[in-house]
Amino acid sequence: MSQFRPKYVTFDCHGTLINFQMAEAARDLYGSILDEARMTEFIKNFAAYRLDEIMGAWKPYAEVVHNSLERSCKRNNVVFRDEDARMVYERVPTWGPHPDVPAGLAKVAKEIPLVILSNAMNDQIPSNVAKLGAPFHAVYTAEQAQAYKPRFQAFEYMFDMLGCGPEDILHCSSSFRYDLMSAHDLGIRNKVWVNRGHEPANPYYGYVEISDISGLPGVVGL
């Protein structure tokens, strides 16, 4: 892997590069009415329902947030309000990077084009990307692809737009369920798992593990 110089380094954005603060948003809404055990369960449910909501036909991310929050409230006997879902959705473009991200990205960007493939909306992602501190060759969204990761259609859209194949890229993500499992199945052999603590290791899927983006330059021999 250290000798592989891809045509592009491709990234998941929210969670991997951007500090994705859905759990914090849920705590702000419900932390005063749920004890710690129930709050932890609510956050777990909210994450699971968000994944479930994106597995079918594409729909706006505001609907994904609305539906998953409503289902989590129902499951946990919490009153759901439409304005709470809007608040969570509207926070997304305000979030910035993990501290390790800008310097690590900037070093790689000097030598290899960087690309984002994000489960994002076209009108929200520019605000997040502007905070990353490095130039990107391209930013592709689920809205453009009309499919969310982990659906293959999202990755295939990226390949088509870049004019490359799975053998040409190094894909970098903190999530197996959203990215690295699909990447494996699509034949992306060169993968980096950024261990942000979201999910346990799963060596079956074949990757280089780094603790944060500061380790990425070393993976590509920089």
Coordinates of N, CA and C in Angstrom, one line a residue:
M1 N 0.8 -1.2 0.0 CA 0.0 0.0 0.0 C 0.9 1.3 0.0
S2 N 2.0 1.2 0.7 CA 2.8 2.5 0.8 C 3.4 2.8 -0.5
Q3 N 3.5 1.9 -1.5 CA 4.0 2.1 -2.8 C 3.0 2.5 -3.8
F4 N 1.7 2.4 -3.4 CA 0.6 2.7 -4.4 C 0.4 4.2 -4.4
R5 N 0.5 4.8 -5.6 CA 0.2 6.2 -5.8 C -1.1 6.3 -6.7
P6 N -2.2 6.5 -6.1 CA -3.5 6.5 -6.8 C -3.6 7.7 -7.7
K7 N -4.5 7.6 -8.7 CA -4.9 8.8 -9.5 C -5.6 9.8 -8.6
Y8 N -6.4 9.3 -7.7 CA -7.2 10.1 -6.8 C -7.2 9.5 -5.4
V9 N -7.2 10.3 -4.4 CA -7.6 9.9 -3.1 C -9.0 10.4 -2.8
T10 N -9.9 9.4 -2.6 CA -11.3 9.8 -2.4 C -11.7 9.6 -0.9
F11 N -12.7 10.4 -0.5 CA -13.0 10.5 0.9 C -14.5 10.5 1.2
D12 N -14.9 9.8 2.2 CA -16.1 10.2 2.9 C -15.9 11.5 3.6
C13 N -16.9 12.3 3.7 CA -16.7 13.6 4.3 C -17.2 13.6 5.8
H14 N -18.5 13.5 6.0 CA -19.0 13.7 7.4 C -18.7 12.4 8.3
G15 N -18.0 12.7 9.3 CA -17.5 11.6 10.2 C -16.0 11.4 10.0
T16 N -15.6 11.3 8.7 CA -14.2 11.0 8.4 C -13.4 12.3 8.5
L17 N -13.8 13.3 7.8 CA -13.1 14.6 7.7 C -13.8 15.6 8.6
I18 N -15.1 15.8 8.5 CA -15.9 16.7 9.3 C -16.4 16.0 10.6
N19 N -16.3 16.7 11.7 CA -16.7 16.2 13.0 C -18.3 16.2 12.9
F20 N -18.8 15.0 12.7 CA -20.3 14.8 12.5 C -21.0 14.7 13.8
Q21 N -21.7 15.8 14.2 CA -22.2 15.9 15.5 C -23.7 15.6 15.7
M22 N -24.2 14.6 15.1 CA -25.5 14.2 15.2 C -25.9 13.8 16.7
A23 N -24.9 13.1 17.3 CA -25.2 12.6 18.7 C -25.3 13.9 19.6
E24 N -24.4 14.9 19.4 CA -24.5 16.1 20.2 C -25.8 16.8 20.0
A25 N -26.2 16.9 18.7 CA -27.5 17.5 18.5 C -28.7 16.8 19.2
A26 N -28.6 15.5 19.2 CA -29.7 14.7 19.9 C -29.6 15.0 21.4
R27 N -28.4 15.1 21.9 CA -28.3 15.4 23.4 C -28.8 16.8 23.7
D28 N -28.6 17.7 22.8 CA -29.1 19.1 23.0 C -30.6 19.1 23.1
L29 N -31.2 18.2 22.3 CA -32.7 18.2 22.2 C -33.3 17.4 23.4
Y30 N -32.7 16.3 23.7 CA -33.4 15.3 24.6 C -32.6 15.0 25.9
G31 N -31.4 15.6 26.1 CA -30.6 15.2 27.2 C -31.2 15.6 28.5
S32 N -32.1 16.6 28.5 CA -32.7 17.0 29.8 C -33.9 16.2 30.2
I33 N -34.4 15.3 29.3 CA -35.5 14.5 29.6 C -35.2 13.0 29.6
L34 N -34.0 12.6 29.1 CA -33.6 11.2 29.1 C -32.4 11.0 30.0
D35 N -32.4 10.0 30.8 CA -31.2 9.7 31.6 C -30.1 9.1 30.7
E36 N -28.9 8.9 31.2 CA -27.8 8.6 30.3 C -28.0 7.3 29.6
A37 N -28.6 6.3 30.2 CA -28.8 5.0 29.5 C -29.8 5.2 28.4
R38 N -30.8 5.9 28.6 CA -31.8 6.1 27.6 C -31.3 7.0 26.5
M39 N -30.5 8.0 26.8 CA -29.9 8.9 25.8 C -29.0 8.1 24.9
T40 N -28.2 7.3 25.5 CA -27.3 6.4 24.7 C -28.0 5.5 23.8
E41 N -29.1 5.0 24.2 CA -30.0 4.1 23.4 C -30.6 5.0 22.2
F42 N -31.0 6.2 22.6 CA -31.6 7.0 21.6 C -30.6 7.4 20.5
I43 N -29.4 7.7 20.9 CA -28.4 8.0 19.9 C -28.1 6.8 19.0
K44 N -28.0 5.6 19.6 CA -27.8 4.4 18.8 C -28.9 4.2 17.8
N45 N -30.2 4.4 18.2 CA -31.3 4.2 17.4 C -31.3 5.3 16.2
F46 N -31.0 6.5 16.6 CA -31.0 7.6 15.6 C -30.0 7.3 14.5
A47 N -28.8 6.8 14.8 CA -27.8 6.4 13.8 C -28.3 5.2 13.0
A48 N -28.9 4.3 13.6 CA -29.4 3.1 12.8 C -30.5 3.5 11.9
Y49 N -31.4 4.3 12.3 CA -32.5 4.7 11.4 C -32.0 5.6 10.3
R50 N -31.0 6.4 10.5 CA -30.5 7.2 9.4 C -29.9 6.3 8.3
L51 N -29.3 5.2 8.7 CA -28.8 4.3 7.7 C -29.9 3.6 7.0
D52 N -30.9 3.2 7.7 CA -32.1 2.6 7.1 C -32.8 3.5 6.1
E53 N -32.9 4.7 6.5 CA -33.6 5.7 5.6 C -33.0 5.9 4.3
I54 N -31.7 5.7 4.1 CA -31.0 6.0 2.9 C -30.8 4.8 2.0
M55 N -31.4 3.6 2.4 CA -31.1 2.4 1.6 C -32.0 2.3 0.4
G56 N -33.1 3.0 0.3 CA -33.9 3.0 -0.9 C -33.7 4.1 -1.9
A57 N -34.7 4.5 -2.6 CA -34.6 5.6 -3.6 C -34.1 6.8 -2.9
W58 N -33.4 7.7 -3.6 CA -32.9 8.9 -3.1 C -34.1 9.8 -2.7
K59 N -33.8 10.5 -1.6 CA -34.8 11.6 -1.1 C -33.9 12.6 -0.5
P60 N -34.4 13.9 -0.3 CA -33.6 14.9 0.3 C -33.1 14.5 1.7
Y61 N -31.9 15.0 2.1 CA -31.4 14.6 3.4 C -32.2 15.2 4.5
A62 N -32.9 16.3 4.3 CA -33.8 16.8 5.3 C -34.9 15.8 5.7
E63 N -35.4 15.0 4.7 CA -36.3 14.0 4.9 C -35.7 12.8 5.7
V64 N -34.4 12.5 5.4 CA -33.7 11.4 6.1 C -33.6 11.8 7.6
V65 N -33.2 13.0 7.9 CA -33.1 13.4 9.3 C -34.5 13.4 9.9
H66 N -35.5 14.0 9.3 CA -36.8 14.1 9.8 C -37.3 12.7 10.2
N67 N -37.3 11.8 9.2 CA -37.9 10.5 9.4 C -37.1 9.7 10.5
S68 N -35.8 9.7 10.4 CA -35.0 9.0 11.4 C -35.2 9.5 12.8
L69 N -35.3 10.8 13.0 CA -35.5 11.4 14.3 C -36.9 11.1 14.8
E70 N -37.9 11.1 13.9 CA -39.3 10.8 14.3 C -39.4 9.3 14.7
R71 N -38.7 8.4 14.0 CA -38.7 7.0 14.3 C -38.0 6.7 15.7
S72 N -36.9 7.5 15.9 CA -36.2 7.3 17.2 C -37.0 7.8 18.3
C73 N -37.8 8.9 18.1 CA -38.6 9.4 19.2 C -39.7 8.4 19.5
K74 N -40.3 7.9 18.5 CA -41.4 6.9 18.7 C -40.9 5.7 19.4
R75 N -39.8 5.2 19.1 CA -39.2 4.0 19.7 C -38.9 4.3 21.2
N76 N -38.5 5.5 21.5 CA -38.1 5.8 22.9 C -39.1 6.6 23.7
N77 N -40.3 6.7 23.1 CA -41.5 7.4 23.8 C -41.1 8.8 24.2
V78 N -40.6 9.5 23.1 CA -40.3 10.9 23.2 C -41.1 11.7 22.2
V79 N -41.6 12.8 22.6 CA -42.4 13.7 21.7 C -41.6 14.2 20.6
F80 N -42.0 14.0 19.4 CA -41.3 14.5 18.2 C -41.9 15.8 17.7
R81 N -41.1 16.7 17.3 CA -41.5 18.0 16.8 C -40.8 18.2 15.4
D82 N -41.5 18.7 14.4 CA -40.9 19.0 13.1 C -39.8 19.9 13.3
E83 N -39.9 20.9 14.1 CA -38.9 22.0 14.2 C -37.6 21.4 14.8
D84 N -37.6 20.3 15.6 CA -36.4 19.7 16.1 C -35.6 19.1 14.9
A85 N -36.3 18.4 14.0 CA -35.7 17.8 12.9 C -35.0 18.9 12.0
R86 N -35.7 20.0 11.8 CA -35.2 21.1 11.0 C -33.9 21.7 11.7
M87 N -33.9 21.8 13.0 CA -32.8 22.3 13.7 C -31.6 21.4 13.5
V88 N -31.8 20.1 13.6 CA -30.6 19.2 13.4 C -30.1 19.3 11.9
Y89 N -31.0 19.3 11.0 CA -30.6 19.4 9.6 C -29.8 20.7 9.3
E90 N -30.3 21.8 9.9 CA -29.7 23.1 9.6 C -28.3 23.2 10.3
R91 N -28.0 22.4 11.2 CA -26.7 22.4 11.9 C -25.6 21.8 11.0
V92 N -26.0 20.9 10.1 CA -25.0 20.1 9.3 C -23.9 21.0 8.7
P93 N -24.3 22.1 7.9 CA -23.3 22.9 7.2 C -22.4 23.7 8.2
T94 N -22.8 23.8 9.5 CA -22.0 24.6 10.4 C -20.8 23.8 11.0
W95 N -20.8 22.5 10.8 CA -19.8 21.7 11.4 C -18.5 21.8 10.6
G96 N -17.4 21.7 11.4 CA -16.0 21.8 10.8 C -15.2 20.5 11.0
P97 N -14.0 20.6 10.6 CA -13.2 19.3 10.6 C -12.7 18.9 11.9
H98 N -12.3 17.6 12.0 CA -11.5 17.1 13.1 C -10.2 17.9 13.1
P99 N -9.6 18.1 14.3 CA -8.3 18.9 14.3 C -7.2 18.4 13.4
D100 N -7.1 17.1 13.2 CA -6.0 16.5 12.5 C -6.2 16.7 10.9
V101 N -7.3 17.1 10.5 CA -7.6 17.0 9.1 C -6.9 18.0 8.2
P102 N -6.9 19.3 8.4 CA -6.4 20.3 7.5 C -4.9 20.0 7.1
A103 N -4.1 19.8 8.0 CA -2.6 19.6 7.7 C -2.4 18.4 6.9
G104 N -3.1 17.3 7.3 CA -2.9 16.0 6.6 C -3.4 16.1 5.2
L105 N -4.5 16.7 5.0 CA -5.1 16.8 3.6 C -4.2 17.7 2.8
A106 N -3.7 18.8 3.3 CA -2.9 19.7 2.6 C -1.6 19.1 2.1
K107 N -1.0 18.2 2.9 CA 0.2 17.6 2.4 C -0.1 16.6 1.3
V108 N -1.1 15.9 1.3 CA -1.5 14.9 0.2 C -1.9 15.7 -1.0
A109 N -2.6 16.8 -0.8 CA -3.2 17.5 -2.0 C -2.1 18.1 -2.9
K110 N -0.9 18.3 -2.3 CA 0.2 18.8 -3.1 C 0.7 17.9 -4.2
E111 N 0.4 16.6 -4.0 CA 0.9 15.5 -4.9 C -0.2 14.7 -5.6
I112 N -1.4 14.6 -4.9 CA -2.4 13.7 -5.5 C -3.8 14.5 -5.4
P113 N -4.6 14.5 -6.4 CA -5.9 15.1 -6.4 C -6.8 14.5 -5.3
L114 N -7.5 15.3 -4.6 CA -8.4 14.9 -3.6 C -9.9 15.0 -4.1
V115 N -10.7 14.0 -3.7 CA -12.1 13.9 -4.1 C -12.9 13.6 -2.9
I116 N -14.1 14.2 -2.8 CA -15.1 13.8 -1.8 C -16.3 13.2 -2.4
L117 N -16.7 12.1 -1.8 CA -18.0 11.5 -2.2 C -18.8 11.5 -0.9
S118 N -19.8 12.3 -0.8 CA -20.5 12.6 0.4 C -22.0 12.3 0.3
N119 N -22.6 11.8 1.4 CA -24.0 11.7 1.5 C -24.6 13.1 1.9
A120 N -24.5 14.0 1.0 CA -24.8 15.4 1.4 C -25.7 16.0 0.3
M121 N -26.2 17.2 0.6 CA -27.0 18.0 -0.3 C -26.1 19.0 -0.9
N122 N -26.4 19.3 -2.2 CA -25.6 20.3 -2.9 C -25.4 21.6 -2.2
D123 N -26.5 22.1 -1.6 CA -26.5 23.4 -1.0 C -25.8 23.5 0.4
Q124 N -25.5 22.3 1.0 CA -24.9 22.2 2.3 C -23.4 22.0 2.3
I125 N -23.0 21.1 1.4 CA -21.6 20.6 1.4 C -20.6 21.7 1.2
P126 N -20.8 22.7 0.4 CA -19.7 23.7 0.2 C -19.3 24.3 1.5
S127 N -20.2 24.6 2.4 CA -19.8 25.2 3.7 C -18.9 24.3 4.5
N128 N -19.1 22.9 4.5 CA -18.3 22.0 5.2 C -16.9 21.9 4.5
V129 N -16.9 21.8 3.2 CA -15.6 21.6 2.4 C -14.7 22.9 2.6
A130 N -15.3 24.1 2.7 CA -14.6 25.3 2.8 C -13.8 25.3 4.1
K131 N -14.2 24.5 5.1 CA -13.5 24.5 6.4 C -12.4 23.5 6.5
L132 N -12.2 22.7 5.4 CA -11.2 21.6 5.5 C -9.8 22.0 5.3
G133 N -9.6 23.2 4.7 CA -8.2 23.7 4.6 C -7.3 23.1 3.6
A134 N -8.0 22.5 2.5 CA -7.2 21.9 1.4 C -8.0 22.0 0.2
P135 N -7.3 22.1 -1.0 CA -8.1 22.1 -2.3 C -8.6 20.7 -2.7
F136 N -9.8 20.7 -3.2 CA -10.3 19.4 -3.7 C -10.5 19.5 -5.2
H137 N -10.1 18.4 -5.9 CA -10.3 18.3 -7.3 C -11.8 18.2 -7.7
A138 N -12.6 17.5 -6.9 CA -14.0 17.4 -7.1 C -14.7 17.0 -5.8
V139 N -16.0 17.4 -5.7 CA -16.9 17.1 -4.6 C -18.2 16.6 -5.2
Y140 N -18.5 15.3 -4.9 CA -19.7 14.7 -5.4 C -20.6 14.4 -4.3
T141 N -21.9 14.6 -4.5 CA -22.9 14.4 -3.5 C -23.9 13.3 -3.8
A142 N -24.6 12.8 -2.8 CA -25.7 11.9 -3.0 C -26.8 12.5 -3.9
E143 N -27.0 13.8 -3.7 CA -28.0 14.5 -4.5 C -27.6 14.4 -6.0
Q144 N -26.4 14.6 -6.3 CA -25.9 14.5 -7.7 C -26.1 13.0 -8.2
A145 N -25.6 12.1 -7.4 CA -25.7 10.7 -7.8 C -27.1 10.1 -7.7
Q146 N -28.0 10.8 -7.0 CA -29.3 10.3 -6.8 C -29.3 8.9 -6.1
A147 N -28.3 8.8 -5.2 CA -28.2 7.6 -4.3 C -27.2 7.9 -3.2
Y148 N -27.5 7.4 -2.1 CA -26.7 7.5 -0.9 C -25.7 6.3 -0.8
K149 N -24.5 6.6 -0.3 CA -23.7 5.4 0.2 C -24.4 4.8 1.3
P150 N -24.4 3.5 1.5 CA -23.5 2.5 0.8 C -24.0 1.9 -0.5
R151 N -25.0 2.5 -1.1 CA -25.4 2.0 -2.4 C -24.3 2.2 -3.5
F152 N -24.2 1.1 -4.3 CA -23.1 1.1 -5.3 C -23.3 2.3 -6.3
Q153 N -24.5 2.7 -6.5 CA -24.8 3.8 -7.5 C -24.0 5.0 -7.2
A154 N -23.8 5.3 -5.9 CA -23.1 6.5 -5.5 C -21.6 6.4 -6.0
F155 N -21.0 5.3 -5.7 CA -19.6 5.1 -6.1 C -19.5 5.1 -7.6
E156 N -20.4 4.4 -8.3 CA -20.4 4.3 -9.7 C -20.5 5.7 -10.4
Y157 N -21.3 6.5 -9.8 CA -21.4 7.9 -10.3 C -20.0 8.6 -10.2
M158 N -19.4 8.4 -9.1 CA -18.0 9.0 -8.9 C -17.1 8.5 -10.0
F159 N -17.0 7.2 -10.2 CA -16.2 6.6 -11.2 C -16.4 7.2 -12.6
D160 N -17.7 7.3 -12.9 CA -18.1 7.9 -14.2 C -17.6 9.3 -14.4
M161 N -17.8 10.1 -13.3 CA -17.5 11.5 -13.4 C -15.9 11.7 -13.4
L162 N -15.2 10.9 -12.8 CA -13.7 11.0 -12.8 C -13.1 10.3 -14.0
G163 N -13.9 9.4 -14.7 CA -13.3 8.7 -15.8 C -12.3 7.7 -15.4
C164 N -12.5 7.1 -14.2 CA -11.6 6.1 -13.7 C -12.3 4.8 -13.2
G165 N -11.6 3.9 -12.8 CA -12.1 2.7 -12.2 C -11.7 2.5 -10.8
P166 N -12.2 1.4 -10.1 CA -11.9 1.1 -8.7 C -10.4 0.9 -8.5
E167 N -9.7 0.5 -9.5 CA -8.3 0.2 -9.4 C -7.4 1.5 -9.3
D168 N -8.0 2.6 -9.7 CA -7.3 3.9 -9.8 C -7.3 4.7 -8.5
I169 N -8.1 4.4 -7.5 CA -8.3 5.3 -6.4 C -7.9 4.6 -5.1
L170 N -7.7 5.5 -4.1 CA -7.5 5.1 -2.7 C -8.7 5.7 -2.0
H171 N -9.6 4.9 -1.4 CA -10.7 5.4 -0.7 C -10.5 5.4 0.8
C172 N -10.9 6.5 1.4 CA -10.6 6.8 2.8 C -11.9 7.1 3.6
S173 N -12.1 6.3 4.6 CA -13.4 6.5 5.4 C -13.2 6.0 6.8
S174 N -14.1 6.5 7.7 CA -14.1 6.0 9.1 C -15.2 5.0 9.2
S175 N -15.9 4.7 8.2 CA -17.1 3.8 8.3 C -17.0 2.6 7.3
F176 N -17.2 1.4 7.9 CA -17.3 0.2 7.1 C -18.7 0.2 6.5
R177 N -19.7 0.4 7.2 CA -21.1 0.2 6.8 C -21.5 1.2 5.7
Y178 N -21.0 2.4 5.7 CA -21.3 3.4 4.7 C -20.4 3.3 3.5
D179 N -19.1 3.0 3.7 CA -18.1 3.1 2.6 C -17.3 1.8 2.4
L180 N -16.6 1.3 3.3 CA -15.5 0.4 3.1 C -16.1 -1.0 2.7
M181 N -17.2 -1.4 3.1 CA -17.8 -2.7 2.7 C -18.2 -2.6 1.2
S182 N -18.8 -1.5 0.8 CA -19.2 -1.3 -0.6 C -17.9 -1.2 -1.4
A183 N -17.0 -0.4 -1.0 CA -15.7 -0.3 -1.7 C -15.1 -1.6 -2.0
H184 N -15.1 -2.5 -0.9 CA -14.6 -3.8 -1.1 C -15.3 -4.6 -2.2
D185 N -16.6 -4.6 -2.1 CA -17.5 -5.3 -3.1 C -17.3 -4.8 -4.5
L186 N -17.0 -3.5 -4.6 CA -16.8 -2.9 -6.0 C -15.4 -3.1 -6.5
G187 N -14.5 -3.7 -5.8 CA -13.2 -3.9 -6.2 C -12.2 -2.8 -6.0
I188 N -12.5 -1.9 -5.0 CA -11.5 -0.9 -4.6 C -10.6 -1.6 -3.6
R189 N -9.4 -2.0 -4.1 CA -8.5 -2.7 -3.3 C -7.8 -1.9 -2.3
N190 N -7.5 -0.6 -2.7 CA -6.7 0.3 -1.8 C -7.7 1.1 -1.0
K191 N -7.7 0.8 0.3 CA -8.6 1.5 1.2 C -7.9 1.8 2.5
V192 N -8.4 2.9 3.1 CA -7.8 3.4 4.4 C -9.0 3.5 5.4
W193 N -8.9 2.9 6.5 CA -9.9 3.1 7.6 C -9.3 4.0 8.6
V194 N -10.0 5.2 8.7 CA -9.7 6.2 9.8 C -10.4 5.8 11.0
N195 N -9.7 5.3 12.0 CA -10.4 4.8 13.2 C -10.8 5.9 14.1
R196 N -12.0 6.4 13.9 CA -12.6 7.5 14.7 C -13.4 6.9 15.9
G197 N -13.4 5.6 16.0 CA -14.2 5.0 17.1 C -15.6 4.8 16.8
H198 N -16.0 5.0 15.5 CA -17.5 4.8 15.2 C -17.8 3.3 15.2
E199 N -16.9 2.5 14.7 CA -17.2 1.1 14.4 C -16.0 0.3 14.8
P200 N -16.2 -1.0 15.1 CA -15.0 -1.9 15.4 C -14.2 -2.2 14.1
A201 N -13.0 -2.6 14.3 CA -12.2 -3.1 13.1 C -12.8 -4.3 12.5
N202 N -12.6 -4.4 11.2 CA -13.1 -5.6 10.5 C -12.1 -5.9 9.4
P203 N -11.0 -6.7 9.7 CA -9.9 -6.9 8.8 C -10.3 -7.6 7.5
Y204 N -11.4 -8.3 7.5 CA -11.9 -9.0 6.3 C -11.9 -8.1 5.1
Y205 N -12.2 -6.8 5.3 CA -12.4 -5.9 4.2 C -11.1 -5.3 3.6
G206 N -9.9 -5.6 4.2 CA -8.7 -5.2 3.6 C -8.4 -3.8 3.5
Y207 N -7.6 -3.2 4.4 CA -7.4 -1.8 4.5 C -6.2 -1.5 5.3
V208 N -5.7 -0.3 5.2 CA -4.7 0.2 6.1 C -5.4 1.1 7.2
E209 N -5.1 0.8 8.4 CA -5.7 1.6 9.5 C -4.8 2.8 9.9
I210 N -5.4 3.9 10.0 CA -4.8 5.1 10.6 C -5.7 5.7 11.7
S211 N -5.1 6.3 12.7 CA -5.9 6.9 13.8 C -6.5 8.2 13.4
D212 N -5.9 8.9 12.5 CA -6.4 10.2 12.0 C -5.8 10.5 10.7
I213 N -6.1 11.7 10.1 CA -5.7 12.0 8.8 C -4.2 12.4 8.7
S214 N -3.6 12.7 9.9 CA -2.2 12.9 9.9 C -1.4 11.7 9.4
G215 N -2.0 10.5 9.5 CA -1.3 9.3 9.0 C -1.4 9.0 7.5
L216 N -2.3 9.8 6.9 CA -2.5 9.5 5.5 C -1.3 9.8 4.5
P217 N -0.6 10.8 4.7 CA 0.6 11.0 3.8 C 1.5 9.8 3.8
G218 N 1.7 9.2 4.9 CA 2.6 8.1 5.0 C 2.1 6.9 4.2
V219 N 0.8 6.8 4.1 CA 0.2 5.6 3.4 C 0.5 5.7 1.9
V220 N 0.6 6.9 1.4 CA 0.8 7.1 -0.1 C 2.3 7.5 -0.3
G221 N 3.2 7.3 0.7 CA 4.6 7.5 0.5 C 5.0 8.9 0.5
L222 N 4.3 9.8 1.2 CA 4.7 11.2 1.3 C 5.3 11.5 2.6

